[in-house]
Coordinates of C-alpha atoms in Angstrom, one line a residue:
M37 CA 24.1 -12.1 -14.9
A38 CA 21.9 -14.0 -17.4
G39 CA 24.7 -16.7 -17.7
S40 CA 24.2 -17.7 -14.0
S41 CA 21.0 -19.1 -12.5
H42 CA 21.3 -16.8 -9.4
G43 CA 18.1 -17.1 -7.5
H44 CA 16.1 -19.0 -10.0
T45 CA 15.0 -21.7 -7.6
P46 CA 11.8 -22.6 -5.8
A47 CA 13.5 -21.8 -2.4
A48 CA 14.6 -18.4 -3.5
W49 CA 11.2 -17.4 -5.1
T50 CA 9.3 -18.7 -2.1
G51 CA 11.5 -17.0 0.5
V52 CA 11.4 -13.7 -1.4
T53 CA 7.7 -13.8 -1.9
I54 CA 7.0 -14.4 1.8
A55 CA 9.4 -11.6 2.7
F56 CA 7.8 -9.2 0.3
I57 CA 4.3 -10.0 1.7
G58 CA 5.8 -9.3 5.2
F59 CA 7.2 -6.0 3.9
C60 CA 3.8 -5.0 2.6
V61 CA 2.1 -5.9 5.9
S62 CA 4.7 -3.9 7.9
G63 CA 4.3 -0.9 5.6
A64 CA 0.6 -0.9 5.8
Y65 CA 0.6 -1.1 9.6
M66 CA 3.3 1.6 9.8
V67 CA 1.0 4.0 7.9
M68 CA -1.9 3.1 10.2
A69 CA 0.3 3.7 13.2
E70 CA -0.2 0.2 14.6
P71 CA 3.1 -1.0 16.1
L72 CA 1.8 -4.6 16.8
G73 CA 0.9 -5.0 13.1
F74 CA 4.2 -3.6 12.0
W75 CA 6.2 -6.1 14.1
A76 CA 3.9 -8.9 12.9
G77 CA 4.9 -8.0 9.4
M78 CA 8.6 -8.0 10.4
V79 CA 8.1 -11.5 11.8
I80 CA 6.7 -12.5 8.4
V81 CA 9.8 -11.0 6.7
L82 CA 12.1 -13.2 8.9
L83 CA 9.8 -16.2 8.3
G84 CA 10.5 -15.8 4.6
G85 CA 14.2 -16.2 5.2
V86 CA 13.7 -19.2 7.4
V87 CA 11.4 -20.9 4.9
G88 CA 13.9 -20.2 2.1
M89 CA 16.7 -21.8 4.1
I90 CA 14.6 -24.8 5.0
M91 CA 13.6 -25.3 1.4
K92 CA 17.3 -25.0 0.3
S93 CA 18.3 -27.7 2.8
M94 CA 15.5 -29.9 1.4
G95 CA 17.3 -29.7 -2.0
L96 CA 15.1 -27.0 -3.6
G97 CA 17.8 -24.4 -3.7
Q98 CA 20.8 -23.9 -6.0
A99 CA 23.7 -26.3 -5.4
K100 CA 27.0 -24.9 -4.4
S101 CA 29.7 -24.7 -7.0
T102 CA 32.4 -27.2 -6.6
H103 CA 35.1 -25.0 -8.2
G104 CA 34.6 -21.9 -6.1
D105 CA 33.1 -19.8 -8.9
D106 CA 29.6 -19.7 -10.5
W107 CA 30.7 -18.1 -13.8
S108 CA 29.6 -19.8 -17.0
G109 CA 32.0 -20.2 -19.9
A110 CA 30.5 -17.3 -21.8
A111 CA 30.7 -15.0 -18.8
K112 CA 34.4 -15.9 -18.2
A113 CA 35.1 -15.2 -21.9
E114 CA 33.3 -11.8 -21.7
A115 CA 35.2 -10.9 -18.5
K116 CA 38.5 -11.8 -20.1
A117 CA 37.7 -9.8 -23.2
I118 CA 36.8 -6.7 -21.2
S119 CA 40.0 -7.0 -19.1
G120 CA 42.2 -7.4 -22.2
E121 CA 43.3 -10.9 -21.2
P122 CA 43.9 -13.1 -24.3
L123 CA 41.4 -15.8 -24.9
P124 CA 42.6 -19.4 -25.4
A125 CA 42.8 -20.6 -29.0
K126 CA 40.1 -23.0 -30.2
G127 CA 41.5 -26.0 -31.9

């Protein structure tokens, strides 16, 4: 997975951080038996997803691959080596 940049974007980090904070808020209020606080935390979790999508639409996310796959050359070569498929000759 090190060959790809899966999730290494400001949009992904921001969305996940907000969702994590919401998860912590919900967990704390669940332990305190406060349903309103729990649901407020769940709203924060959803807000993290919305913020991530908005940031991605603003160009702060990872661009879609034009070839239909996100594998780097090294990852493709490793997958071929594991599967037993012959590698192309370098010339």
